[in-house]
Structure formats: C-alpha cells, structure tokens
Amino acid sequence: IITGFSERDIRNFFLKYYQDEEVGGQMFLRVKGNDFLFTLCFVPAFCYIVCSVFKEEQGECQKEPKTMSDIYSRYLTVLLRHHSRPQPTGKEPVTHTLRNLGSLAYSKLLQHNTLFYQHDLQAHSVQLDTLVNSFLDETCVQEPDGAQSVFSFTHFTIQEFFAALHYILEPEPFPDLMNVDTMTEYTIASGFLDIFQRFLSGLLSERNQTLLSKHMELDKATKSESYCHWLLSGIKEHCENGSSILNLLHCLFEQQNDSMAERINPQNVRVHIGDNILTPVDFTVLKYFLDMKIGDLEELDITATNIDSAALRNLQPYLKQCERLWCGENKLDFEAIKFLCELLRSPDYSLKLLGLGWTDIGNNELKELCDALKDNKTLQELWIEGSNADYDGISG
C-alpha cells in the first residue's frame, strides 16, 4: 500500500467530507479505533471509500468491516443502490457494467498494465457514465498524432478488486489466474498477484458472498470450496517447510473464519515472513493467525522486516514455545536486545536458536547478551555475524 496522508490529513478529510465537524469527528474516531481500516486510510482513495461507506450506513446496525474486501464490497453495494434504479431504454443493466469493468481489470492485470485507452474500453464494452467514472481516472496526453485520453483505475487496488470480482462472476475465467500453468505462461512473478488473491479470498468469504448475492448472481459453493482447499493446503505446506507465508496469511485473514484452523493441521509450525517491511496491517494479520493456535510456534523468521523493540514486545505472548527466532538484518537498538535477553533469562521460554546477524549490535548489546546467557540453559546457537562489536565486547 502506498501511503499519502498523515493522521492530520485523514482527520481533515473526514471533516471536509461530512461537512459537519461533530459528525466528521465521530466518524474519524470510529475509524481510528479500527487499526486495520485506519492504517489503510493513509491512502487517499481508500479514505474516500471508507467515508462513502460510513455515510451510507449511518443509522444502520452493521458489523464493523474488518478487511479490505469488506470495505470495498460495501462500497460497491453503496454504488449499486444508487445506480440500480430503472435504466433508460437501450442502457445496459448496472451489473453488466460491473462485469465489463471486471473483464477490463482482469485482462489488464494479465498484461501487467495499469493504463489503457479508448479502444480497450470498447473491447470490453465499457461505456463511460457516472458509475464507471466512480472507478476510473481519465488523463489527456499529447501523442504525435494528436491528443488522446488515457485511463486508469482510481487506485491500483480498485483494479485488483475488479479483477477478483471478474474471477468469481465468470463460471470459467480464461485464462485462469489461479492456475500454475497460466502463471508460467504469462511470466507472472512471485508476489505480483498478492492483492488480487487477497481480494479473491475476501470476495469468496461467506459474509461477502451473502452481501453481494443480493445484487448479482454468484457461483457460491464450487469456487469457494476450491479456493479454500488451495489456501489451506498452501498454509499447511508453507508452515511445514518454512517458506514465505505472509500473503497466504493475508488471504486467511480476509476469510475471517476461525473454524478454518481445524482444517490446517501442519506437522510443525514454521512461520517465515522475512524480507518484507512489515506494516501494522501485517502484524494484525500475523497475530490473527497465531491466535488460531494451530500448533506450537517452532520457528519465526522476521529477518529484514524493520522490526523494533515495540514490535518484538508485541509478539512476546507467541514466543513461549518458539525454538528458533531469526531477527537478523534489522537495526536492533539496546532496548530490543534487552527484551531478547529477558526471554533468554526467563525459564518460561525455550529458545534454542537466536539469529542476530547484521543487526549492527555493538559492545553494550553483546555484553548484555553474554550476561543473559549465564542464566540460560536452552540456547544452542547464537548468530551475530556482521555486528559492530570489537575485541572489547567479545572479551567483556
């Protein structure tokens, strides 16, 4: 997610949107109380979507949206309510318009394109109107043969959402982006479909299927079952072999179905989310998964995630059974090392391996670690390569 707003900007946006300081302030406090939504509101386009949904649902007894798919699905239903009145003769139904937008989004996702032209709109029967303009931006550019309109979705996540909507609306989407052969044929790199897969998971969840089915026909059972099998088997495999699992955890979070924990059953739980700069949303997703208690956490790899002492303390309740903790390639200060030493000194924790390579720790941090190890009876490996400690730190 690309950030653009500060917290003050978000508050000001709410006040201007509602044109009432009291109501805008209340809505701002509401979204600030939802860590997941508040983090996403740093994106201006998302902030607008949240405001639109909250305004429409004022006075209604609705459950608080918990995921990106929740808020986007509600935004879509808001627009459908306003555009589902009887259409003029010759104008296609609103659901057809959404299907055409989905077809465009899916096609351009396959082509790795976020920009498209008038002929692309025509190829997918997308006609510019008030509804379509809610999702598309138009820019006029000067080409050698004259001015030409260039289009894009208002935010890249809107394109991914409509691509996922296309996938669930089409009985047999072609080509199938969830097929391994398709990913190879279209040279789709690892991570390219992450947001698409998260939206797909949320749209196939029971709550959003129920919401959207009021406005359009959905092939509920078959795709949901197939997707859940893909998701749960993927999580089980990644837990057992310790490969990167962050996107799958996001997909699981989008489902918001705690009963899925019973169907994972890995032989061991090795969680590798390293080599990603973790956001507050990522931590929410990680803790959601760990709270499912699908087994004892044997290994946690948070290498190169930009974690600090506060983030480590936030994870403390989940580290009791952890045997291997990889924290390398993070700039860990004395407070972070002090916290890790608390784990080493405590009989409640059983770390056997602690990876601190390339964390820029110096003499003071190394001395603190050495003191903690005097009381520790479980640690077998300590990785501190690439540190800034010198002879004084080692001899001390």
PDB file of C-alpha atoms in Angstrom, residues 138-306:
ATOM      1  CA  GLU A 138      -9.069   9.967 -17.318  1.00  0.00           C
ATOM      2  CA  THR A 139      -5.993  11.945 -18.393  1.00  0.00           C
ATOM      3  CA  CYS A 140      -5.452  13.685 -21.699  1.00  0.00           C
ATOM      4  CA  VAL A 141      -1.961  13.151 -23.162  1.00  0.00           C
ATOM      5  CA  GLN A 142      -0.404  14.616 -26.258  1.00  0.00           C
ATOM      6  CA  GLU A 143       0.578  11.963 -28.797  1.00  0.00           C
ATOM      7  CA  PRO A 144       2.375  12.600 -32.150  1.00  0.00           C
ATOM      8  CA  ASP A 145      -0.948  12.262 -33.976  1.00  0.00           C
ATOM      9  CA  GLY A 146      -2.927  14.417 -31.514  1.00  0.00           C
ATOM     10  CA  ALA A 147      -4.389  14.402 -28.012  1.00  0.00           C
ATOM     11  CA  GLN A 148      -5.547  11.058 -26.641  1.00  0.00           C
ATOM     12  CA  SER A 149      -7.345  10.000 -23.476  1.00  0.00           C
ATOM     13  CA  VAL A 150      -5.526   7.594 -21.152  1.00  0.00           C
ATOM     14  CA  PHE A 151      -7.482   5.782 -18.452  1.00  0.00           C
ATOM     15  CA  SER A 152      -6.610   4.044 -15.206  1.00  0.00           C
ATOM     16  CA  PHE A 153      -8.490   2.815 -12.169  1.00  0.00           C
ATOM     17  CA  THR A 154      -8.581   5.405  -9.386  1.00  0.00           C
ATOM     18  CA  HIS A 155      -6.178   3.248  -7.360  1.00  0.00           C
ATOM     19  CA  PHE A 156      -4.344   0.068  -8.260  1.00  0.00           C
ATOM     20  CA  THR A 157      -6.278  -1.816  -5.554  1.00  0.00           C
ATOM     21  CA  ILE A 158      -9.543  -0.922  -7.334  1.00  0.00           C
ATOM     22  CA  GLN A 159      -8.234  -2.702 -10.435  1.00  0.00           C
ATOM     23  CA  GLU A 160      -7.229  -5.746  -8.373  1.00  0.00           C
ATOM     24  CA  PHE A 161     -10.655  -5.788  -6.696  1.00  0.00           C
ATOM     25  CA  PHE A 162     -12.500  -5.731 -10.020  1.00  0.00           C
ATOM     26  CA  ALA A 163     -10.180  -8.409 -11.406  1.00  0.00           C
ATOM     27  CA  ALA A 164     -11.078 -10.623  -8.442  1.00  0.00           C
ATOM     28  CA  LEU A 165     -14.775  -9.794  -8.919  1.00  0.00           C
ATOM     29  CA  HIS A 166     -14.480 -10.887 -12.555  1.00  0.00           C
ATOM     30  CA  TYR A 167     -12.933 -14.163 -11.427  1.00  0.00           C
ATOM     31  CA  ILE A 168     -15.820 -15.044  -9.118  1.00  0.00           C
ATOM     32  CA  LEU A 169     -18.523 -13.909 -11.556  1.00  0.00           C
ATOM     33  CA  GLU A 170     -17.221 -15.887 -14.536  1.00  0.00           C
ATOM     34  CA  PRO A 171     -18.124 -19.597 -14.427  1.00  0.00           C
ATOM     35  CA  GLU A 172     -14.790 -20.480 -16.057  1.00  0.00           C
ATOM     36  CA  PRO A 173     -12.457 -17.459 -16.170  1.00  0.00           C
ATOM     37  CA  PHE A 174      -9.956 -17.717 -19.011  1.00  0.00           C
ATOM     38  CA  PRO A 175      -7.102 -17.744 -18.615  1.00  0.00           C
ATOM     39  CA  ASP A 176      -7.339 -18.927 -15.006  1.00  0.00           C
ATOM     40  CA  LEU A 177      -5.010 -16.784 -12.877  1.00  0.00           C
ATOM     41  CA  MET A 178      -5.107 -19.339 -10.061  1.00  0.00           C
ATOM     42  CA  ASN A 179      -3.667 -21.979 -12.373  1.00  0.00           C
ATOM     43  CA  VAL A 180       0.083 -22.602 -12.098  1.00  0.00           C
ATOM     44  CA  ASP A 181       0.432 -23.118 -15.856  1.00  0.00           C
ATOM     45  CA  THR A 182      -1.167 -19.711 -16.512  1.00  0.00           C
ATOM     46  CA  MET A 183       1.268 -18.020 -14.137  1.00  0.00           C
ATOM     47  CA  THR A 184       4.153 -19.629 -16.039  1.00  0.00           C
ATOM     48  CA  GLU A 185       2.756 -18.769 -19.485  1.00  0.00           C
ATOM     49  CA  TYR A 186       2.228 -15.100 -18.606  1.00  0.00           C
ATOM     50  CA  THR A 187       5.535 -14.854 -16.697  1.00  0.00           C
ATOM     51  CA  ILE A 188       3.741 -13.748 -13.543  1.00  0.00           C
ATOM     52  CA  ALA A 189       6.388 -13.171 -10.889  1.00  0.00           C
ATOM     53  CA  SER A 190       6.040 -14.244  -7.286  1.00  0.00           C
ATOM     54  CA  GLY A 191       4.108 -11.602  -5.362  1.00  0.00           C
ATOM     55  CA  PHE A 192       2.516  -9.972  -8.430  1.00  0.00           C
ATOM     56  CA  LEU A 193      -0.919 -11.454  -7.654  1.00  0.00           C
ATOM     57  CA  ASP A 194      -0.824 -10.902  -3.887  1.00  0.00           C
ATOM     58  CA  ILE A 195      -3.504  -8.191  -3.707  1.00  0.00           C
ATOM     59  CA  PHE A 196      -5.663  -9.992  -6.283  1.00  0.00           C
ATOM     60  CA  GLN A 197      -5.519 -13.187  -4.217  1.00  0.00           C
ATOM     61  CA  ARG A 198      -6.410 -11.315  -1.020  1.00  0.00           C
ATOM     62  CA  PHE A 199      -9.464  -9.751  -2.647  1.00  0.00           C
ATOM     63  CA  LEU A 200     -10.409 -13.104  -4.141  1.00  0.00           C
ATOM     64  CA  SER A 201     -10.292 -14.662  -0.689  1.00  0.00           C
ATOM     65  CA  GLY A 202     -12.436 -11.923   0.836  1.00  0.00           C
ATOM     66  CA  LEU A 203     -14.966 -11.997  -2.010  1.00  0.00           C
ATOM     67  CA  LEU A 204     -15.311 -15.773  -1.653  1.00  0.00           C
ATOM     68  CA  SER A 205     -15.878 -15.499   2.110  1.00  0.00           C
ATOM     69  CA  GLU A 206     -19.365 -16.368   3.304  1.00  0.00           C
ATOM     70  CA  ARG A 207     -20.198 -12.863   4.592  1.00  0.00           C
ATOM     71  CA  ASN A 208     -19.268 -11.047   1.360  1.00  0.00           C
ATOM     72  CA  GLN A 209     -20.886 -13.716  -0.815  1.00  0.00           C
ATOM     73  CA  THR A 210     -24.099 -13.121   1.145  1.00  0.00           C
ATOM     74  CA  LEU A 211     -23.760  -9.340   0.746  1.00  0.00           C
ATOM     75  CA  LEU A 212     -23.039  -9.346  -2.987  1.00  0.00           C
ATOM     76  CA  SER A 213     -25.550 -12.060  -3.865  1.00  0.00           C
ATOM     77  CA  LYS A 214     -28.314  -9.545  -3.088  1.00  0.00           C
ATOM     78  CA  HIS A 215     -27.228  -7.629  -6.182  1.00  0.00           C
ATOM     79  CA  MET A 216     -25.742 -10.206  -8.573  1.00  0.00           C
ATOM     80  CA  GLU A 217     -25.706 -13.929  -9.298  1.00  0.00           C
ATOM     81  CA  LEU A 218     -22.746 -15.741  -7.766  1.00  0.00           C
ATOM     82  CA  ASP A 219     -21.471 -19.285  -8.210  1.00  0.00           C
ATOM     83  CA  LYS A 220     -21.064 -19.678  -4.450  1.00  0.00           C
ATOM     84  CA  ALA A 221     -20.209 -23.230  -3.482  1.00  0.00           C
ATOM     85  CA  THR A 222     -17.849 -24.553  -6.141  1.00  0.00           C
ATOM     86  CA  LYS A 223     -15.325 -21.728  -6.255  1.00  0.00           C
ATOM     87  CA  SER A 224     -15.340 -21.172  -2.502  1.00  0.00           C
ATOM     88  CA  GLU A 225     -14.562 -24.826  -1.827  1.00  0.00           C
ATOM     89  CA  SER A 226     -11.832 -24.936  -4.473  1.00  0.00           C
ATOM     90  CA  TYR A 227     -10.241 -21.724  -3.222  1.00  0.00           C
ATOM     91  CA  CYS A 228     -10.326 -22.772   0.453  1.00  0.00           C
ATOM     92  CA  HIS A 229      -8.629 -26.047  -0.452  1.00  0.00           C
ATOM     93  CA  TRP A 230      -5.876 -24.095  -2.273  1.00  0.00           C
ATOM     94  CA  LEU A 231      -5.467 -21.698   0.655  1.00  0.00           C
ATOM     95  CA  LEU A 232      -5.435 -24.222   3.491  1.00  0.00           C
ATOM     96  CA  SER A 233      -3.149 -26.701   1.731  1.00  0.00           C
ATOM     97  CA  GLY A 234      -0.813 -23.807   0.884  1.00  0.00           C
ATOM     98  CA  ILE A 235      -0.643 -22.652   4.513  1.00  0.00           C
ATOM     99  CA  LYS A 236      -0.026 -26.209   5.710  1.00  0.00           C
ATOM    100  CA  GLU A 237       2.791 -26.696   3.190  1.00  0.00           C
ATOM    101  CA  HIS A 238       4.440 -23.346   3.961  1.00  0.00           C
ATOM    102  CA  CYS A 239       4.248 -23.959   7.724  1.00  0.00           C
ATOM    103  CA  GLU A 240       5.937 -27.312   7.324  1.00  0.00           C
ATOM    104  CA  ASN A 241       8.747 -26.228   5.008  1.00  0.00           C
ATOM    105  CA  GLY A 242       9.260 -22.735   6.406  1.00  0.00           C
ATOM    106  CA  SER A 243       8.805 -20.864   3.103  1.00  0.00           C
ATOM    107  CA  SER A 244       7.494 -17.315   2.863  1.00  0.00           C
ATOM    108  CA  ILE A 245       3.895 -17.258   4.048  1.00  0.00           C
ATOM    109  CA  LEU A 246       2.859 -13.621   4.544  1.00  0.00           C
ATOM    110  CA  ASN A 247       0.476 -13.346   1.573  1.00  0.00           C
ATOM    111  CA  LEU A 248      -1.270 -16.601   2.458  1.00  0.00           C
ATOM    112  CA  LEU A 249      -1.828 -15.246   5.973  1.00  0.00           C
ATOM    113  CA  HIS A 250      -3.413 -12.134   4.463  1.00  0.00           C
ATOM    114  CA  CYS A 251      -5.691 -14.378   2.410  1.00  0.00           C
ATOM    115  CA  LEU A 252      -6.642 -16.310   5.542  1.00  0.00           C
ATOM    116  CA  PHE A 253      -7.341 -13.042   7.372  1.00  0.00           C
ATOM    117  CA  GLU A 254      -9.671 -11.964   4.554  1.00  0.00           C
ATOM    118  CA  GLN A 255     -11.754 -15.081   5.164  1.00  0.00           C
ATOM    119  CA  GLN A 256     -12.399 -14.180   8.839  1.00  0.00           C
ATOM    120  CA  ASN A 257     -13.335 -17.803   9.527  1.00  0.00           C
ATOM    121  CA  ASP A 258     -11.782 -19.150  12.721  1.00  0.00           C
ATOM    122  CA  SER A 259     -13.069 -22.665  12.037  1.00  0.00           C
ATOM    123  CA  MET A 260     -10.505 -22.991   9.243  1.00  0.00           C
ATOM    124  CA  ALA A 261      -7.816 -23.583  11.869  1.00  0.00           C
ATOM    125  CA  GLU A 262      -9.164 -27.104  12.392  1.00  0.00           C
ATOM    126  CA  ARG A 263      -8.524 -27.930   8.728  1.00  0.00           C
ATOM    127  CA  ILE A 264      -4.856 -26.868   8.518  1.00  0.00           C
ATOM    128  CA  ASN A 265      -3.125 -29.313  10.907  1.00  0.00           C
ATOM    129  CA  PRO A 266       0.550 -28.908   9.909  1.00  0.00           C
ATOM    130  CA  GLN A 267       3.104 -31.303  11.358  1.00  0.00           C
ATOM    131  CA  ASN A 268       5.073 -28.293  12.585  1.00  0.00           C
ATOM    132  CA  VAL A 269       4.638 -24.512  12.540  1.00  0.00           C
ATOM    133  CA  ARG A 270       7.485 -22.541  10.979  1.00  0.00           C
ATOM    134  CA  VAL A 271       6.406 -19.008  10.108  1.00  0.00           C
ATOM    135  CA  HIS A 272       8.620 -17.166   7.647  1.00  0.00           C
ATOM    136  CA  ILE A 273       7.541 -13.574   6.949  1.00  0.00           C
ATOM    137  CA  GLY A 274      11.060 -12.196   6.476  1.00  0.00           C
ATOM    138  CA  ASP A 275      12.312  -9.939   3.685  1.00  0.00           C
ATOM    139  CA  ASN A 276       9.179  -7.766   3.874  1.00  0.00           C
ATOM    140  CA  ILE A 277       8.988  -4.339   5.511  1.00  0.00           C
ATOM    141  CA  LEU A 278       6.140  -5.127   7.901  1.00  0.00           C
ATOM    142  CA  THR A 279       3.249  -2.687   8.284  1.00  0.00           C
ATOM    143  CA  PRO A 280       0.809  -2.518  11.220  1.00  0.00           C
ATOM    144  CA  VAL A 281      -1.651  -4.397   8.998  1.00  0.00           C
ATOM    145  CA  ASP A 282       0.898  -7.199   8.526  1.00  0.00           C
ATOM    146  CA  PHE A 283       1.259  -7.515  12.300  1.00  0.00           C
ATOM    147  CA  THR A 284      -2.535  -7.666  12.682  1.00  0.00           C
ATOM    148  CA  VAL A 285      -2.625 -10.487  10.139  1.00  0.00           C
ATOM    149  CA  LEU A 286       0.253 -12.364  11.785  1.00  0.00           C
ATOM    150  CA  LYS A 287      -1.329 -12.192  15.233  1.00  0.00           C
ATOM    151  CA  TYR A 288      -4.693 -13.278  13.816  1.00  0.00           C
ATOM    152  CA  PHE A 289      -3.029 -16.430  12.501  1.00  0.00           C
ATOM    153  CA  LEU A 290      -1.044 -17.124  15.677  1.00  0.00           C
ATOM    154  CA  ASP A 291      -4.188 -16.672  17.780  1.00  0.00           C
ATOM    155  CA  MET A 292      -5.739 -19.572  15.870  1.00  0.00           C
ATOM    156  CA  LYS A 293      -3.339 -21.841  17.763  1.00  0.00           C
ATOM    157  CA  ILE A 294      -2.959 -24.422  15.000  1.00  0.00           C
ATOM    158  CA  GLY A 295       0.141 -25.709  16.818  1.00  0.00           C
ATOM    159  CA  ASP A 296       3.173 -24.574  18.809  1.00  0.00           C
ATOM    160  CA  LEU A 297       5.228 -21.935  17.017  1.00  0.00           C
ATOM    161  CA  GLU A 298       8.561 -23.682  16.469  1.00  0.00           C
ATOM    162  CA  GLU A 299      10.244 -21.074  14.292  1.00  0.00           C
ATOM    163  CA  LEU A 300       9.620 -17.421  13.485  1.00  0.00           C
ATOM    164  CA  ASP A 301      11.645 -15.699  10.782  1.00  0.00           C
ATOM    165  CA  ILE A 302      11.342 -11.900  10.879  1.00  0.00           C
ATOM    166  CA  THR A 303      14.622 -11.202   9.080  1.00  0.00           C
ATOM    167  CA  ALA A 304      14.792  -7.817   7.319  1.00  0.00           C
ATOM    168  CA  THR A 305      11.311  -6.681   8.388  1.00  0.00           C
ATOM    169  CA  ASN A 306      12.309  -3.366  10.013  1.00  0.00           C
TER     170      ASN A 306
END
